[in-house]
Coordinates of C-alpha atoms in Angstrom, one line a residue:
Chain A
X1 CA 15.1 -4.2 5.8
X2 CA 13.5 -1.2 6.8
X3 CA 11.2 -0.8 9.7
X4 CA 8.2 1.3 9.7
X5 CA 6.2 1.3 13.2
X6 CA 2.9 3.2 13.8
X7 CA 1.3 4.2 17.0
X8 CA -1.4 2.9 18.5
X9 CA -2.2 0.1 16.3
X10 CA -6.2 0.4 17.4
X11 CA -8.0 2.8 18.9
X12 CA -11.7 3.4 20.0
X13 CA -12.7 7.5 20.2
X14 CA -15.9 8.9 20.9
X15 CA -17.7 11.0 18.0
X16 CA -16.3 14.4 18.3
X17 CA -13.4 13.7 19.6
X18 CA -10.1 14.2 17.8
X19 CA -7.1 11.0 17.1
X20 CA -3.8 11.2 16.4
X21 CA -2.1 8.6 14.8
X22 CA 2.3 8.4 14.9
X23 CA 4.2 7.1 12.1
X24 CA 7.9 6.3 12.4
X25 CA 10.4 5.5 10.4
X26 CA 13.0 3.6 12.1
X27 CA 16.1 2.8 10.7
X28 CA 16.3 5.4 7.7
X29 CA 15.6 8.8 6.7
X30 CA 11.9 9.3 5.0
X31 CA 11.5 12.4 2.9
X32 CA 8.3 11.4 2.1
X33 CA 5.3 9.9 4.3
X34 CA 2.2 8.9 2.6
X35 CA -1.0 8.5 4.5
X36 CA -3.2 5.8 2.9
X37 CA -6.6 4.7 4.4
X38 CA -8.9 1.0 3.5
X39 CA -12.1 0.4 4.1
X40 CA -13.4 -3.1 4.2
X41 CA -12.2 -5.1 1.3
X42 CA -11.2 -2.6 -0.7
X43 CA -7.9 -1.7 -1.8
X44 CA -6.1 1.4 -0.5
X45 CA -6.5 5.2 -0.8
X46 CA -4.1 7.7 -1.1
X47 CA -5.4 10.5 1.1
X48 CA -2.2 12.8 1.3
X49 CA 1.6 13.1 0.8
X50 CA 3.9 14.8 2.7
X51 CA 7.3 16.1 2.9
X52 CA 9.6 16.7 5.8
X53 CA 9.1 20.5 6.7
X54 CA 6.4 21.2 4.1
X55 CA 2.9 21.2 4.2
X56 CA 0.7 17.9 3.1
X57 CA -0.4 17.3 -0.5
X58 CA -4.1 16.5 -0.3
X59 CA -5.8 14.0 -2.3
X60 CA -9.1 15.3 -4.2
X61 CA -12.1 14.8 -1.6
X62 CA -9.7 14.6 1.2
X63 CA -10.5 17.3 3.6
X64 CA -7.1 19.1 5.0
X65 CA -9.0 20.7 7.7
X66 CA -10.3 17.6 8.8
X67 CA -6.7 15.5 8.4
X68 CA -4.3 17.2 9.9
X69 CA -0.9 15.7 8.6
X70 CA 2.5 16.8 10.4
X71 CA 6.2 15.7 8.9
X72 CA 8.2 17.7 11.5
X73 CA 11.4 15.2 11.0
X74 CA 12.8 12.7 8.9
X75 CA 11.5 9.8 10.8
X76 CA 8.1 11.0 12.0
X77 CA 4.7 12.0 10.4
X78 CA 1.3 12.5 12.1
X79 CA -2.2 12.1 11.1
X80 CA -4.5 13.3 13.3
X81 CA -8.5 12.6 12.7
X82 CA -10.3 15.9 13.9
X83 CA -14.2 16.2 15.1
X84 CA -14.1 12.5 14.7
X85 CA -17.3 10.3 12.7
X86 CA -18.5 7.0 12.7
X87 CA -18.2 7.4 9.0
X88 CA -14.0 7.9 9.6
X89 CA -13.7 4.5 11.0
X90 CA -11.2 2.9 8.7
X91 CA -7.9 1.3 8.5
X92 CA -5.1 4.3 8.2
X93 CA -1.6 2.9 7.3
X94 CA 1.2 5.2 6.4
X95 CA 4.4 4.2 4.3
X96 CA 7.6 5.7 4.2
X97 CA 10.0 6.5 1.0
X98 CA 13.4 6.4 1.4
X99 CA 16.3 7.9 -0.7
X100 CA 15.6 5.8 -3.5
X101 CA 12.7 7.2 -4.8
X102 CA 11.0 3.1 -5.5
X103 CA 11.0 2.1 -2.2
X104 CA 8.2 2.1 -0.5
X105 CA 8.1 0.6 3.2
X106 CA 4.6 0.4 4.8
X107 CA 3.7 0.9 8.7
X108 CA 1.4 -2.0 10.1
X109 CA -1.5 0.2 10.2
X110 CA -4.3 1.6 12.6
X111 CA -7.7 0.5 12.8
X112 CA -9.6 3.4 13.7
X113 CA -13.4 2.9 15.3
X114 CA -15.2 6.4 16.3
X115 CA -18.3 5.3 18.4
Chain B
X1 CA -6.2 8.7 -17.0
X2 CA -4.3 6.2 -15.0
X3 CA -5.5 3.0 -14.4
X4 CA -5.0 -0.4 -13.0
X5 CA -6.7 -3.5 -13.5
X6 CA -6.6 -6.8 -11.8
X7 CA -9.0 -9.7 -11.2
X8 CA -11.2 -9.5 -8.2
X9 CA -10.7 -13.0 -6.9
X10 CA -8.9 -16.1 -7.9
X11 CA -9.1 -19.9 -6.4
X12 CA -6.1 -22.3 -6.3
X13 CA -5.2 -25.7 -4.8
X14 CA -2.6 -26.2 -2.5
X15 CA 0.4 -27.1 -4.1
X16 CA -0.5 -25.6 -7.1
X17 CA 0.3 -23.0 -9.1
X18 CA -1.3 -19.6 -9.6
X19 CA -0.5 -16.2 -11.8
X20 CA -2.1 -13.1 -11.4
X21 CA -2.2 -10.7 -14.0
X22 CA -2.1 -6.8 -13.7
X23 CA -2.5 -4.4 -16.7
X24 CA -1.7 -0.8 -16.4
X25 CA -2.0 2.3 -17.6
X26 CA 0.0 5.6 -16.2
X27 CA 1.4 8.8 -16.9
X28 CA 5.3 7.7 -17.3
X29 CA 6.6 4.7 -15.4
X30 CA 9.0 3.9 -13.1
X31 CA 8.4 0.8 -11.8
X32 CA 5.6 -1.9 -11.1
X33 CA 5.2 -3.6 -7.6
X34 CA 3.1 -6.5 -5.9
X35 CA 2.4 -6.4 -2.4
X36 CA 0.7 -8.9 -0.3
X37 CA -2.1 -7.5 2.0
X38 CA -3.6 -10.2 4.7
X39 CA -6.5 -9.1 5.7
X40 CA -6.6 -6.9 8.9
X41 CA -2.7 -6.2 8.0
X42 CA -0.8 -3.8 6.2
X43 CA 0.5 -4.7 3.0
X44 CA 4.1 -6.2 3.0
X45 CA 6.4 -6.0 -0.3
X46 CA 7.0 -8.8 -2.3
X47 CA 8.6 -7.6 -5.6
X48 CA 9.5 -4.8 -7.6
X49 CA 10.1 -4.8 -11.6
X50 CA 11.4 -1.7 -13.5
X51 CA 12.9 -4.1 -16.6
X52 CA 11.5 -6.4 -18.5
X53 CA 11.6 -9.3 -17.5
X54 CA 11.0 -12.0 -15.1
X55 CA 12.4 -11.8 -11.4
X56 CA 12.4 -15.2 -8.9
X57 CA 12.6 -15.0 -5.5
X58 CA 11.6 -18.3 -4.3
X59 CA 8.4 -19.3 -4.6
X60 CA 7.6 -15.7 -5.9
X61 CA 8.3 -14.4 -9.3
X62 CA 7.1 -11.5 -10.8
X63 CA 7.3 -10.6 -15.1
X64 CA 7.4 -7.1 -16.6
X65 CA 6.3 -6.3 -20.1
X66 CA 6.6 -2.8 -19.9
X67 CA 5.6 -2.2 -24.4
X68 CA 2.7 -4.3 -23.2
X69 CA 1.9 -2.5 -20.2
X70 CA 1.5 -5.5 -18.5
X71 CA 2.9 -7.7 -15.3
X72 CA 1.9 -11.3 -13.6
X73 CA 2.8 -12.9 -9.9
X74 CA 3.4 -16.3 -9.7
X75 CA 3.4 -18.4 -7.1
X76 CA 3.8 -22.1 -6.7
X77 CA 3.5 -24.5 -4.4
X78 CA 0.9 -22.9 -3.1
X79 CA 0.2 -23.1 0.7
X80 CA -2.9 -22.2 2.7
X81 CA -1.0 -19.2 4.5
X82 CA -0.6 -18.0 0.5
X83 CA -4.6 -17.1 1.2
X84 CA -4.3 -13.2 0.6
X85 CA -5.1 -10.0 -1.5
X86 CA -2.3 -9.7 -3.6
X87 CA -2.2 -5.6 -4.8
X88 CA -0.3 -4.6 -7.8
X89 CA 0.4 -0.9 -7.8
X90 CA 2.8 1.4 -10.7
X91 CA 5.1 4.1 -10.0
X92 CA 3.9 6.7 -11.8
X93 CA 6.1 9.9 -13.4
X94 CA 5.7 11.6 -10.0
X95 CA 6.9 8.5 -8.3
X96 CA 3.8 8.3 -6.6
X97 CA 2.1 4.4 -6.5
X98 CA -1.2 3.9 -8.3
X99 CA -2.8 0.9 -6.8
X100 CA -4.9 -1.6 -8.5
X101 CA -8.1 -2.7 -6.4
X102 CA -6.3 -6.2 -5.2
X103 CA -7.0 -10.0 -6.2
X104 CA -8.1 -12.2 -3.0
X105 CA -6.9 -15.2 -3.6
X106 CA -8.6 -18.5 -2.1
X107 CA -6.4 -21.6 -1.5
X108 CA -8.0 -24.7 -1.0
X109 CA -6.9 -28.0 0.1

């Protein structure tokens, strides 16, 4: 099946600091990268889409300036968590689409703390 | 608007069997998924109706009644590692997945 990996898996950043988190698709072609993040028991949010060589379709209340998403190739998208908060301490998992529009394949995620 | 609704928690025996029902509401449709989420983890797929229908795949089956706008997982022979949120989500018009708030399921011995 296909294998979706993100990098680093956890992290620990100081407030103010800025995160970047690597999602890869590794065995197929993803047009589309969504960047979903969890809090604690709840069920996932859709923060942003994006599209190889395009620029990131925010979610209402998601702040673009703050989430910097980057789909430079087929196979890799970046999240990156500027100006760090507590408050953006979360679970962030991507997923990638392939060619057929239904499937959905989901990285193992990245548990974010921001001391 | 679009909407999905599931139960907030179940409880089954081991062994058992369990179904967990989804309703939904979107603009168009293409498709309804469950996913199982452990917690800490990422969710991993389990099934995917776009017919009506039901689909087996082992212990796992998963029934589409798309007039109704509604689908159920099944699972039997339930075992303790079966302990999980189980999220249904729907492929909207814009193929993009509206996710339902997830049922924790409890197994018990």
């Amino acid at each position: 099946g296909a294998v979706v990996s993100q990098h680093p898996s956890r992290v620990i950043c100081k407030s103010g600091t800025s995160v970047k988190i690597e999602c890869r698709s590794l065995d197929f072609q993803a047009t589309t990268m969504f960047w979903y993040r969890q809090f604690p028991k709840k069920s996932l949010m859709l923060m942003a889409t994006s599209n190889e060589g395009s620029k990131a379709t925010y979610e209402q209340g998601v702040e673009k300036d703050k989430f910097l998403i980057n789909h430079a190739s087929l196979t890799l998208s970046t999240l990156t968590v500027t100006s760090a908060h507590p408050e953006d301490s979360s679970f962030y998992i991507c997923s990638a689409r392939g060619m057929r529009d239904h499937e959905q394949y989901f990285g193992p995620g990245t548990r974010l703390t921001v001391t | 608007g679009q909407n999905i609704d599931q139960p907030t928690e179940m409880t089954a025996t081991e062994g058992a069997i369990v179904q967990i029902n989804c309703t939904y509401q979107t603009s168009g449709f293409n498709g309804l998924f469950w996913y199982q989420q452990h917690a800490g983890e990422a969710p991993t797929f389990l099934s995917y109706n776009v017919l009506d229908g039901l689909e087996e795949k082992g212990r796992f089956s998963s029934f589409l009644s798309r007039s109704k706008g509604y689908s159920y997982l099944l699972l039997k022979e339930l075992q303790m590692k079966d302990s999980a949120s189980y999220l249904c989500a729907a492929l909207d018009s814009n193929y993009q997945l509206i996710w339902g708030a997830g049922t924790k399921l409890i197994i018990k011995p």
